[in-house]
Coordinates of C-alpha atoms (C1' of nucleotides) in Angstrom, one line a residue:
Chain A
M1 CA 57.3 19.1 -84.4
K2 CA 54.2 21.1 -82.7
I3 CA 52.3 19.7 -79.8
A4 CA 49.3 21.4 -78.4
T5 CA 47.2 20.9 -75.2
W6 CA 43.7 22.2 -74.9
N7 CA 40.8 21.6 -72.3
V8 CA 38.0 21.8 -74.8
N9 CA 35.2 21.4 -72.0
S10 CA 33.1 19.0 -73.9
I11 CA 34.4 17.9 -77.4
R12 CA 30.9 17.6 -78.7
T13 CA 30.1 21.4 -77.8
R14 CA 33.4 22.4 -79.0
L15 CA 33.6 20.4 -82.0
E16 CA 33.7 23.4 -84.6
H17 CA 35.9 25.3 -82.6
V18 CA 38.7 22.4 -82.4
L19 CA 38.2 21.6 -86.2
N20 CA 38.8 25.2 -87.1
W21 CA 41.6 25.6 -84.9
L22 CA 43.3 22.5 -86.1
Q23 CA 43.0 23.7 -89.7
A24 CA 44.4 27.1 -88.7
N25 CA 47.1 25.6 -86.5
P26 CA 48.4 22.4 -88.0
V27 CA 49.9 20.9 -85.0
D28 CA 51.2 17.2 -85.2
V29 CA 49.4 16.3 -81.8
L30 CA 46.5 18.0 -80.2
C31 CA 46.0 16.7 -76.6
V32 CA 42.4 17.5 -75.4
Q33 CA 40.9 17.2 -71.9
E34 CA 37.5 17.2 -70.7
T35 CA 36.1 15.6 -73.6
K36 CA 33.0 14.7 -71.3
V37 CA 31.9 11.7 -73.5
I38 CA 32.2 7.9 -73.7
D39 CA 34.3 6.4 -76.4
A40 CA 31.2 5.2 -78.4
D41 CA 29.8 8.6 -78.5
F42 CA 33.2 10.5 -79.3
P43 CA 32.7 12.5 -82.7
R44 CA 35.4 10.4 -84.6
S45 CA 34.6 10.9 -88.4
P46 CA 34.8 14.8 -88.1
F47 CA 38.5 14.3 -87.3
T48 CA 39.3 10.9 -89.3
D49 CA 37.7 12.7 -92.3
L50 CA 40.4 15.2 -92.2
G51 CA 43.1 12.5 -91.8
Y52 CA 43.6 12.7 -88.2
H53 CA 44.3 9.6 -86.1
L54 CA 42.4 9.4 -82.6
Y55 CA 43.4 7.9 -79.5
I56 CA 40.5 8.3 -76.8
S57 CA 39.8 7.4 -73.2
G58 CA 36.5 9.1 -72.0
Q59 CA 33.7 8.6 -69.6
K60 CA 30.1 9.8 -69.4
S61 CA 29.7 13.7 -68.3
Y62 CA 33.2 14.2 -66.6
N63 CA 36.8 14.2 -67.5
G64 CA 38.0 12.3 -70.6
V65 CA 41.0 12.8 -72.5
A66 CA 42.1 12.2 -76.3
L67 CA 45.2 12.4 -78.6
I68 CA 44.5 13.8 -82.0
S69 CA 47.4 13.2 -84.3
R70 CA 48.3 14.0 -87.8
T71 CA 50.3 10.7 -88.0
P72 CA 49.8 7.4 -86.2
L73 CA 51.0 7.3 -82.6
E74 CA 52.7 4.2 -81.1
D75 CA 52.5 2.7 -77.5
I76 CA 49.2 4.0 -76.7
T77 CA 48.1 3.5 -73.0
A78 CA 45.2 5.0 -71.0
G79 CA 45.4 5.6 -67.3
F80 CA 48.1 4.8 -64.8
T81 CA 47.3 1.1 -64.6
P82 CA 49.1 -0.1 -67.7
I83 CA 52.5 1.1 -66.3
L84 CA 51.9 0.9 -62.5
G85 CA 49.5 -1.9 -62.1
E86 CA 46.2 -2.3 -60.4
S87 CA 47.6 -2.7 -56.9
L88 CA 49.3 0.8 -56.8
V89 CA 46.8 2.7 -58.8
G90 CA 43.6 1.5 -57.1
E91 CA 40.4 3.3 -58.1
L92 CA 42.2 6.3 -59.6
D93 CA 41.7 5.0 -63.2
A94 CA 37.9 5.0 -62.9
Q95 CA 38.1 8.7 -63.8
K96 CA 39.6 9.1 -67.4
R97 CA 42.5 11.5 -66.9
V98 CA 45.5 10.1 -68.6
I99 CA 46.4 9.0 -72.1
T100 CA 49.7 8.5 -73.5
G101 CA 51.3 7.8 -76.9
V102 CA 54.8 7.9 -78.8
L103 CA 55.5 10.0 -82.0
D104 CA 58.9 9.7 -83.4
G105 CA 60.5 8.4 -80.1
I106 CA 58.9 11.2 -78.1
R107 CA 56.6 10.1 -75.4
I108 CA 53.6 12.5 -75.1
V109 CA 51.7 12.3 -71.7
N110 CA 48.3 14.0 -71.8
L111 CA 46.7 14.8 -68.3
Y112 CA 43.6 16.2 -66.8
V113 CA 44.7 16.6 -63.3
P114 CA 41.6 16.6 -60.8
N115 CA 40.5 20.0 -60.1
G116 CA 40.1 19.5 -56.2
S117 CA 37.2 21.5 -55.6
E118 CA 38.1 23.4 -52.3
V119 CA 41.3 23.3 -50.2
G120 CA 41.0 20.5 -47.6
S121 CA 37.9 18.7 -49.2
E122 CA 37.6 15.0 -49.9
K123 CA 38.4 16.1 -53.6
Y124 CA 41.5 18.0 -52.7
V125 CA 42.9 15.0 -51.0
Y126 CA 42.1 12.9 -54.0
K127 CA 44.0 15.5 -56.2
L128 CA 47.0 15.3 -54.0
R129 CA 46.9 11.4 -53.9
W130 CA 46.4 11.3 -57.5
L131 CA 49.6 13.6 -58.1
Q132 CA 51.6 11.1 -55.9
V133 CA 50.5 8.4 -58.3
L134 CA 51.4 10.6 -61.3
R135 CA 54.9 11.0 -60.0
E136 CA 55.1 7.2 -59.7
Y137 CA 53.8 7.0 -63.2
L138 CA 56.3 9.4 -64.8
A139 CA 59.1 7.8 -63.0
A140 CA 58.2 4.4 -64.4
L141 CA 58.2 6.1 -67.7
C142 CA 61.6 7.8 -67.4
L143 CA 62.9 4.5 -66.5
K144 CA 61.3 2.6 -69.4
D145 CA 62.4 5.2 -72.0
S146 CA 66.3 5.0 -71.4
S147 CA 68.7 7.2 -69.5
Q148 CA 68.0 10.4 -71.6
P149 CA 64.1 10.0 -71.9
K150 CA 62.2 12.2 -74.3
I151 CA 59.0 12.8 -72.6
L152 CA 56.5 15.7 -72.9
V153 CA 54.1 15.9 -70.0
C154 CA 51.2 18.4 -71.0
G155 CA 47.6 19.0 -70.2
D156 CA 45.2 20.7 -67.7
F157 CA 47.1 20.7 -64.5
N158 CA 44.5 22.8 -62.6
I159 CA 47.6 24.1 -60.6
A160 CA 49.4 27.5 -61.1
L161 CA 53.0 26.9 -59.9
E162 CA 54.0 30.5 -59.2
D163 CA 52.4 33.7 -58.2
R164 CA 53.3 35.1 -61.8
D165 CA 50.9 32.5 -63.1
I166 CA 47.9 34.1 -61.5
H167 CA 46.2 37.5 -62.2
N168 CA 45.9 38.3 -58.5
P169 CA 48.0 36.0 -56.2
K170 CA 46.5 37.7 -53.1
G171 CA 44.9 35.0 -50.8
R172 CA 46.1 32.3 -53.1
E173 CA 47.1 30.0 -50.4
K174 CA 43.4 29.4 -49.6
H175 CA 42.5 28.9 -53.2
I176 CA 42.3 25.9 -55.0
M177 CA 45.0 25.6 -57.9
A178 CA 47.2 27.6 -56.0
S179 CA 47.7 26.2 -52.4
D180 CA 51.2 25.3 -51.1
H181 CA 50.3 21.6 -50.9
E182 CA 49.1 21.4 -54.6
R183 CA 52.3 23.3 -55.6
A184 CA 54.5 21.0 -53.6
A185 CA 52.7 17.9 -55.0
L186 CA 53.4 19.1 -58.5
Q187 CA 56.9 20.2 -57.6
T188 CA 57.7 16.6 -56.5
V189 CA 56.4 15.4 -59.7
L190 CA 58.6 17.7 -61.6
E191 CA 61.8 16.8 -59.6
L192 CA 61.9 13.9 -61.8
G193 CA 63.5 16.2 -64.2
F194 CA 60.7 18.0 -65.8
A195 CA 60.8 21.7 -66.7
D196 CA 58.1 24.2 -67.5
V197 CA 58.8 25.0 -71.3
F198 CA 56.6 28.3 -71.4
R199 CA 59.1 29.8 -69.0
K200 CA 61.9 29.0 -71.4
F201 CA 60.8 31.9 -73.5
T202 CA 58.4 34.2 -71.3
E203 CA 59.5 35.6 -68.0
D204 CA 56.7 37.9 -67.1
G205 CA 53.3 37.4 -65.8
G206 CA 49.8 38.1 -67.2
H207 CA 50.1 35.1 -69.4
F208 CA 47.0 32.7 -68.8
S209 CA 45.6 29.8 -70.3
W210 CA 42.2 29.6 -68.2
W211 CA 39.7 32.2 -67.4
D212 CA 36.4 31.5 -65.4
Y213 CA 33.4 31.8 -67.2
R214 CA 31.8 33.8 -64.5
S215 CA 32.0 37.7 -63.8
G216 CA 33.7 38.5 -67.1
S217 CA 37.1 37.1 -66.1
F218 CA 38.3 37.0 -69.7
Q219 CA 37.5 40.5 -70.5
R220 CA 39.4 41.6 -67.4
N221 CA 42.1 39.0 -68.1
S222 CA 41.5 37.6 -64.7
G223 CA 43.1 34.3 -65.6
W224 CA 45.3 31.5 -64.4
R225 CA 48.1 29.7 -66.2
I226 CA 47.1 26.2 -65.4
D227 CA 47.7 24.4 -68.8
H228 CA 51.3 23.4 -69.0
H229 CA 53.9 21.5 -71.1
Y230 CA 56.6 19.9 -69.1
L231 CA 59.7 18.5 -70.8
T232 CA 62.6 16.2 -69.9
P233 CA 66.0 18.0 -70.6
A234 CA 66.6 16.3 -74.0
L235 CA 63.4 17.9 -75.3
Y236 CA 63.6 21.2 -73.2
E237 CA 66.8 22.1 -75.1
R238 CA 65.2 21.5 -78.4
A239 CA 62.1 23.5 -77.7
I240 CA 62.0 26.9 -79.8
A241 CA 58.6 28.2 -78.7
C242 CA 55.7 27.8 -76.4
T243 CA 52.7 30.1 -76.8
I244 CA 49.1 30.5 -75.7
D245 CA 46.5 31.3 -78.3
V246 CA 43.8 33.4 -76.8
A247 CA 41.9 33.5 -80.0
P248 CA 39.6 30.5 -79.4
R249 CA 38.7 32.0 -75.8
Q250 CA 37.1 34.9 -77.7
L251 CA 34.9 33.1 -79.9
E252 CA 31.1 32.6 -79.3
K253 CA 30.5 29.8 -76.7
P254 CA 34.1 29.1 -76.0
S255 CA 36.0 26.7 -73.9
D256 CA 37.0 28.4 -70.8
H257 CA 40.8 27.2 -71.6
A258 CA 42.9 28.3 -74.5
P259 CA 45.2 26.0 -76.4
V260 CA 48.9 26.1 -75.5
T261 CA 51.4 24.9 -78.2
V262 CA 55.0 24.0 -78.0
E263 CA 57.4 23.7 -80.9
L264 CA 60.3 21.4 -80.9
E265 CA 63.3 21.4 -83.1
V266 CA 63.2 17.9 -84.3
A267 CA 63.1 16.3 -87.8
L268 CA 59.8 14.6 -88.4
Chain B
M1 CA -2.0 45.3 -93.9
K2 CA 0.1 42.3 -93.1
I3 CA -0.3 40.1 -90.1
A4 CA 1.7 36.9 -89.3
T5 CA 1.5 34.1 -86.6
W6 CA 4.5 32.0 -85.7
N7 CA 5.0 29.6 -82.6
V8 CA 8.6 30.5 -82.2
N9 CA 9.1 27.8 -79.4
S10 CA 11.0 30.0 -76.9
I11 CA 11.5 33.6 -77.7
R12 CA 14.8 33.8 -76.1
T13 CA 16.2 30.9 -77.9
R14 CA 14.7 32.0 -81.3
L15 CA 15.4 35.9 -80.9
E16 CA 17.8 36.0 -83.9
H17 CA 15.5 34.0 -86.1
V18 CA 12.5 36.3 -85.1
L19 CA 14.4 39.5 -85.6
N20 CA 15.8 38.4 -88.8
W21 CA 12.6 37.4 -90.1
L22 CA 10.9 40.4 -89.1
Q23 CA 13.6 42.8 -91.0
A24 CA 13.1 40.7 -94.1
N25 CA 9.3 40.4 -93.7
P26 CA 7.9 43.8 -92.6
V27 CA 4.6 42.6 -91.3
D28 CA 2.4 45.1 -89.3
V29 CA 1.8 42.7 -86.5
L30 CA 3.4 39.5 -85.7
C31 CA 1.6 37.1 -83.4
V32 CA 4.1 34.8 -81.5
Q33 CA 3.2 31.6 -79.4
E34 CA 5.3 29.6 -76.8
T35 CA 7.5 32.5 -75.8
K36 CA 8.1 30.4 -72.7
V37 CA 9.1 33.2 -70.4
I38 CA 7.9 35.4 -67.7
D39 CA 7.1 38.9 -68.7
A40 CA 10.1 40.3 -66.7
D41 CA 12.5 38.2 -68.9
F42 CA 10.9 38.8 -72.3
P43 CA 13.6 40.2 -74.4
R44 CA 12.1 43.6 -74.9
S45 CA 14.8 46.0 -76.2
P46 CA 15.8 43.9 -79.4
F47 CA 12.4 44.8 -80.6
T48 CA 11.6 48.1 -79.0
D49 CA 15.1 49.2 -80.3
L50 CA 13.9 48.4 -83.8
G51 CA 10.8 50.4 -83.3
Y52 CA 8.4 47.7 -82.5
H53 CA 5.6 47.8 -79.7
L54 CA 5.3 44.9 -77.6
Y55 CA 2.4 43.5 -75.8
I56 CA 3.4 40.1 -74.0
S57 CA 1.6 37.6 -71.7
G58 CA 3.9 34.9 -70.6
Q59 CA 4.6 32.4 -67.8
K60 CA 7.6 30.3 -66.7
S61 CA 8.7 27.5 -69.0
Y62 CA 5.4 26.8 -70.8
N63 CA 3.0 28.6 -73.3
G64 CA 3.2 32.7 -73.4
V65 CA 2.0 34.8 -76.2
A66 CA 2.9 38.1 -77.6
L67 CA 2.0 40.8 -80.2
I68 CA 4.9 42.4 -81.9
S69 CA 3.5 45.5 -83.7
R70 CA 5.0 48.1 -86.0
T71 CA 2.5 50.7 -84.6
P72 CA 0.8 50.9 -81.2
L73 CA -2.2 48.6 -80.8
E74 CA -5.3 49.5 -78.8
D75 CA -7.7 47.7 -76.5
I76 CA -5.1 45.1 -75.4
T77 CA -6.4 42.3 -73.1
A78 CA -4.7 39.0 -72.1
G79 CA -6.6 35.9 -71.5
F80 CA -10.6 35.3 -71.6
T81 CA -11.0 36.8 -68.2
P82 CA -11.3 40.5 -69.2
I83 CA -14.1 39.6 -71.7
L84 CA -15.9 36.7 -70.0
G85 CA -15.4 37.4 -66.3
E86 CA -13.6 35.0 -63.7
S87 CA -16.8 32.7 -63.1
L88 CA -17.1 31.6 -66.7
V89 CA -13.2 31.3 -67.3
G90 CA -12.3 29.5 -63.9
E91 CA -8.6 28.4 -63.9
L92 CA -8.1 28.4 -67.7
D93 CA -6.3 31.8 -67.6
A94 CA -3.5 30.5 -65.7
Q95 CA -1.9 29.3 -68.8
K96 CA -1.1 32.2 -70.8
R97 CA -2.6 31.5 -74.3
V98 CA -4.7 34.4 -75.3
I99 CA -3.7 38.1 -76.1
T100 CA -5.8 40.4 -78.2
G101 CA -5.4 43.9 -79.7
V102 CA -6.8 46.3 -82.1
L103 CA -5.1 47.7 -85.1
D104 CA -7.2 50.2 -87.4
G105 CA -10.4 48.9 -86.3
I106 CA -9.3 45.3 -86.7
R107 CA -9.3 43.2 -83.7
I108 CA -6.5 40.5 -83.9
V109 CA -6.6 37.5 -81.5
N110 CA -3.4 35.6 -80.9
L111 CA -4.0 32.1 -79.6
Y112 CA -2.0 29.2 -78.4
V113 CA -4.4 26.3 -78.3
P114 CA -3.6 23.6 -75.7
N115 CA -1.8 20.6 -77.4
G116 CA -4.0 17.9 -75.7
S117 CA -1.2 15.3 -75.1
E118 CA -3.1 12.3 -76.0
V119 CA -6.7 11.7 -77.3
G120 CA -8.8 10.9 -74.1
S121 CA -6.2 12.3 -71.6
E122 CA -6.7 14.7 -69.0
K123 CA -5.1 17.4 -71.2
Y124 CA -7.3 16.3 -74.1
V125 CA -10.3 17.2 -71.9
Y126 CA -8.7 20.5 -71.0
K127 CA -8.3 21.3 -74.6
L128 CA -11.7 20.7 -75.6
R129 CA -12.9 22.8 -72.5
W130 CA -10.6 25.5 -73.6
L131 CA -12.2 25.5 -77.1
Q132 CA -15.6 25.7 -75.6
V133 CA -14.7 28.9 -73.6
L134 CA -12.8 30.0 -76.7
R135 CA -16.2 30.1 -78.7
E136 CA -17.7 32.2 -75.8
Y137 CA -14.8 34.6 -75.9
L138 CA -15.1 35.2 -79.5
A139 CA -18.9 35.4 -79.4
A140 CA -18.5 38.2 -76.9
L141 CA -15.9 40.1 -79.0
C142 CA -18.3 39.7 -82.1
L143 CA -21.1 41.1 -80.2
K144 CA -18.9 43.8 -78.8
D145 CA -17.6 44.9 -82.3
S146 CA -20.7 45.7 -84.0
S147 CA -22.8 43.8 -86.6
Q148 CA -20.1 43.4 -89.0
P149 CA -17.1 42.7 -86.8
K150 CA -13.5 42.8 -88.1
I151 CA -11.6 40.1 -86.3
L152 CA -8.7 38.0 -87.2
V153 CA -8.1 35.1 -85.1
C154 CA -4.8 33.5 -85.6
G155 CA -2.3 31.4 -83.9
D156 CA -1.1 27.8 -83.3
F157 CA -4.3 25.9 -83.0
N158 CA -2.9 22.4 -82.7
I159 CA -5.7 21.2 -84.7
A160 CA -5.6 20.2 -88.5
L161 CA -9.1 20.8 -89.6
E162 CA -9.1 18.6 -92.6
D163 CA -7.3 15.6 -94.0
R164 CA -5.6 17.6 -96.7
D165 CA -4.0 19.5 -93.8
I166 CA -2.0 16.6 -92.7
H167 CA 0.8 14.7 -94.7
N168 CA -0.7 11.3 -93.8
P169 CA -4.4 11.3 -92.5
K170 CA -4.4 7.6 -92.0
G171 CA -5.2 6.7 -88.5
R172 CA -5.9 10.4 -87.7
E173 CA -9.0 9.8 -85.7
K174 CA -6.7 8.4 -82.8
H175 CA -4.1 11.2 -83.2
I176 CA -4.0 14.3 -81.2
M177 CA -4.6 17.4 -83.5
A178 CA -6.7 15.4 -85.7
S179 CA -9.5 13.6 -83.6
D180 CA -13.1 14.2 -84.5
H181 CA -13.9 15.7 -81.3
E182 CA -11.2 18.3 -81.7
R183 CA -12.2 19.1 -85.1
A184 CA -15.7 19.4 -84.0
A185 CA -14.9 21.7 -81.2
L186 CA -13.0 23.9 -83.4
Q187 CA -15.8 23.9 -86.0
T188 CA -18.2 24.9 -83.3
V189 CA -16.0 27.9 -82.9
L190 CA -15.6 28.8 -86.5
E191 CA -19.6 28.5 -86.9
L192 CA -19.5 32.0 -85.3
G193 CA -18.6 33.3 -88.8
F194 CA -14.9 32.7 -89.2
A195 CA -13.4 31.2 -92.4
D196 CA -9.8 29.9 -92.9
V197 CA -8.2 32.3 -95.2
F198 CA -5.3 30.0 -96.2
R199 CA -8.0 27.9 -98.0
K200 CA -9.4 31.2 -100.1
F201 CA -6.0 30.8 -102.0
T202 CA -5.0 27.3 -101.9
E203 CA -6.8 24.2 -102.5
D204 CA -4.3 21.5 -102.6
G205 CA -2.7 19.6 -99.6
G206 CA 0.9 19.3 -99.0
H207 CA 1.0 22.9 -97.2
F208 CA 2.1 22.6 -93.5
S209 CA 3.0 25.0 -90.7
W210 CA 4.5 22.3 -88.3
W211 CA 6.9 19.6 -88.5
D212 CA 7.8 17.4 -85.6
Y213 CA 11.6 17.9 -84.7
R214 CA 11.8 14.0 -84.5
S215 CA 12.8 11.6 -87.2
G216 CA 13.5 14.1 -89.9
S217 CA 9.8 15.0 -90.4
F218 CA 10.8 18.4 -92.1
Q219 CA 13.1 16.7 -94.7
R220 CA 10.3 14.4 -95.6
N221 CA 7.8 17.0 -95.4
S222 CA 5.8 15.0 -92.8
G223 CA 3.9 18.2 -91.6
W224 CA 0.8 19.5 -90.3
R225 CA -1.1 22.6 -91.0
I226 CA -2.1 23.7 -87.7
D227 CA -1.2 27.4 -87.6
H228 CA -4.2 29.4 -88.8
H229 CA -5.7 32.7 -89.6
Y230 CA -9.5 32.8 -89.3
L231 CA -11.4 35.8 -90.4
T232 CA -14.8 37.5 -90.3
P233 CA -16.5 37.9 -93.5
A234 CA -15.7 41.7 -93.6
L235 CA -12.1 40.8 -93.3
Y236 CA -12.1 37.6 -95.4
E237 CA -13.4 39.4 -98.5
R238 CA -10.5 41.7 -98.2
A239 CA -7.8 39.1 -97.9
I240 CA -5.5 39.1 -101.0
A241 CA -2.8 36.5 -99.8
C242 CA -2.1 33.9 -97.2
T243 CA 1.2 32.2 -97.3
I244 CA 3.4 29.9 -95.1
D245 CA 6.9 30.8 -95.1
V246 CA 9.0 27.6 -94.9
A247 CA 12.5 29.3 -94.9
P248 CA 12.9 29.9 -91.1
R249 CA 12.2 26.1 -90.6
Q250 CA 15.4 25.4 -92.7
L251 CA 17.7 27.3 -90.5
E252 CA 20.1 26.1 -87.7
K253 CA 18.1 25.5 -84.6
P254 CA 14.7 26.4 -85.9
S255 CA 11.3 26.6 -84.3
D256 CA 9.3 23.5 -85.2
H257 CA 6.7 26.0 -86.6
A258 CA 6.8 28.1 -89.7
P259 CA 5.4 31.7 -89.7
V260 CA 1.9 32.0 -91.7
T261 CA 1.3 35.5 -93.1
V262 CA -2.1 37.0 -94.2
E263 CA -2.4 40.2 -96.3
L264 CA -5.4 42.3 -96.1
E265 CA -6.5 44.9 -98.5
V266 CA -7.1 47.7 -95.9
A267 CA -5.7 51.3 -96.0
L268 CA -3.3 51.7 -93.1
Chain C
dG1 C1' 28.7 30.9 -66.6
dT2 C1' 28.7 26.9 -69.1
dA3 C1' 27.9 21.8 -69.9
dG4 C1' 26.0 17.4 -69.0
dA5 C1' 22.1 14.4 -66.7
dT6 C1' 17.3 13.8 -65.8
dC7 C1' 12.9 15.3 -65.9
dT8 C1' 8.8 17.1 -68.3
dA9 C1' 6.4 18.9 -72.3
dG10 C1' 5.6 19.3 -76.9
Chain D
dC1 C1' 14.2 15.9 -81.4
dT2 C1' 14.3 20.4 -78.9
dA3 C1' 13.6 23.6 -74.6
dG4 C1' 13.3 24.6 -69.8
dA5 C1' 14.1 23.4 -64.8
dT6 C1' 16.8 21.6 -61.5
dC7 C1' 21.0 19.4 -60.3
dT8 C1' 26.1 18.7 -60.0
dA9 C1' 30.6 19.9 -61.3
dC10 C1' 34.2 23.1 -62.6

DNA sequence: GTAGATCTAG
DNA sequence: CTAGATCTAC
C-alpha cells in the first residue's frame, strides 16, 4: 500500500500537476493540503473521471484538506469535533485542517498544521494550542482503534523536528517551524507512539519537502522537511520505503511543497 | 511590405503568443495595443534578441502602444502633442494610445482608440473628443507628408463601422462600438482620405477581430470587426491583401483580439 | 514568490 | 471572462 502527502497550494491552480503526478505515481491514497477552495467548487470530476474517490473538507481561500483514494475509504471524519466533541475543540474546526479515513483497517489522518506566522504571535499561540488538541484527537483515535492501532498521520506539519531537517539550522530557535515550543508540542503528540517513517530509511540531512518560493530557495536547496508521515508501531515495522519526489517542484508554476510517499508491506 | 495590428491585452501576459506569432508571420511591423505596462517594464530583450526594433509608449495598468519592427523606423512620435501641440491636445496624451513611425516613406500610425464604456457616459464623451483630435492629428500628418501622403492608420478602433462588421447588429445603436455618434466620428476622420483596406478584398460579413471573453463569444463567432487598417489612396491602390488571423485567438489564454495583417506591394 | 479576494476596466 | 493593483497569508 502506498500513501502520499502533498501540500498542493491550491488544488485548482495545481490540478494538472496533481493529475499528472497521480498517473505517474499510482498511490492508493493521496492526502492533499491547502486546497484553498470550498467543497462546492472543488474540481471533483477530473478525479472521479479517473476512478478516484474524493473526501474533502475545504473553506474559502485558506487551508482545506482532501483524501484522494483509488478505492473507497471508510469511517470518514473531518475536523477534531467528531472524535473530541465541541466543548474540547472550540473554534479550532472553523479552519479546515483535518480529514481522516480508513483503508483496509489502516486509519489515515491527513493534517494541515497551522503555520504560526511568527514565534510569539497570536497565530503561533494558536498553532501550539492546535497541537495540544491534536494530541487529544490522536489519543482518542488510538483508544478507539484497539490495543495495537494501525494509524498513519501525515500532512504538512509546518515543523522541522530536528536540525538535520533544515538546510541551515542557525538561528532556528527564533524561526517559525523550528522553535523549541513547536518541536516540543509535536514531540508530545508523537509520544503517543508515533515515529517518523522517513528516518527509518534515511539518516542524513539535505532532504527537504518544502522550499520557499522566494529568493531561489529550491535552486539552492534551501529547504525544510516539514511534510511527514508518522506511524504507530504496527505500521512502522511494515514500512518498506519513504521518499520525497522532488520532480513536481521543478515544473512550471509548482507548489512550494513536494509530495512524500510511504510504502507499507500490507496486502490490499 | 507587411504590417499587422494586434491588441495583445497585456504584452507581458501575451509575450509567448506574440513571439511565436512573429516567428510564424514575419511581418515588417507589428503594431500592438493595450501593452498595459510602463516603458521601464516592457519586455524588451525577448524582441531585441530576435533582432526587432522596439518603439513603445506605455503606462501603468491601462492602454499602452508599441511598434515592433524588423528594421529601424524613422520619425517616431508618441501621442498627439508632438504634432498638434499641448494647447490643442490638452490632457488626452495622459493615456498612451498613439505611436507613429515611418518605414520606407510610409507613415504608420498605431492607435488604441478609447473604449467608451457605455453610450452617453463620461468615457463615451472622451472617446468622441479623442476622435475629433485624431482627425486634427491625421490632417496635420497628411499636410506634413506631401500632396500624396502614404499613411497607414491601424489599431484597435473600438468601433465597428458597418452592420456587417458585427455578428448581430440588432440594437447596435445603443451599444458601445456601434452607436451612430461613434460611427460618424470615425467617418469624419476617414473623410480626410482613408479607406478600410479589409473591404478592398472582402465584401461579406462574419469576419471579426474581437470576441468578448465572456459567454463563449469566440466559439459562437459572436465577434466584432473593430481592428482596422485605414490607408491613404497612394497606399490603398498598392494593397494586395488584408487578413485576420484567427489562430492566436484559439490558443490557451489568448488575447480577446486577433491580429490583422495588410500586405502592400512596395519594394523594401 | 505565489495564490486568492476584491476592485476596476474592458 | 480576463488582467492588473492592492491586500493578506504563507
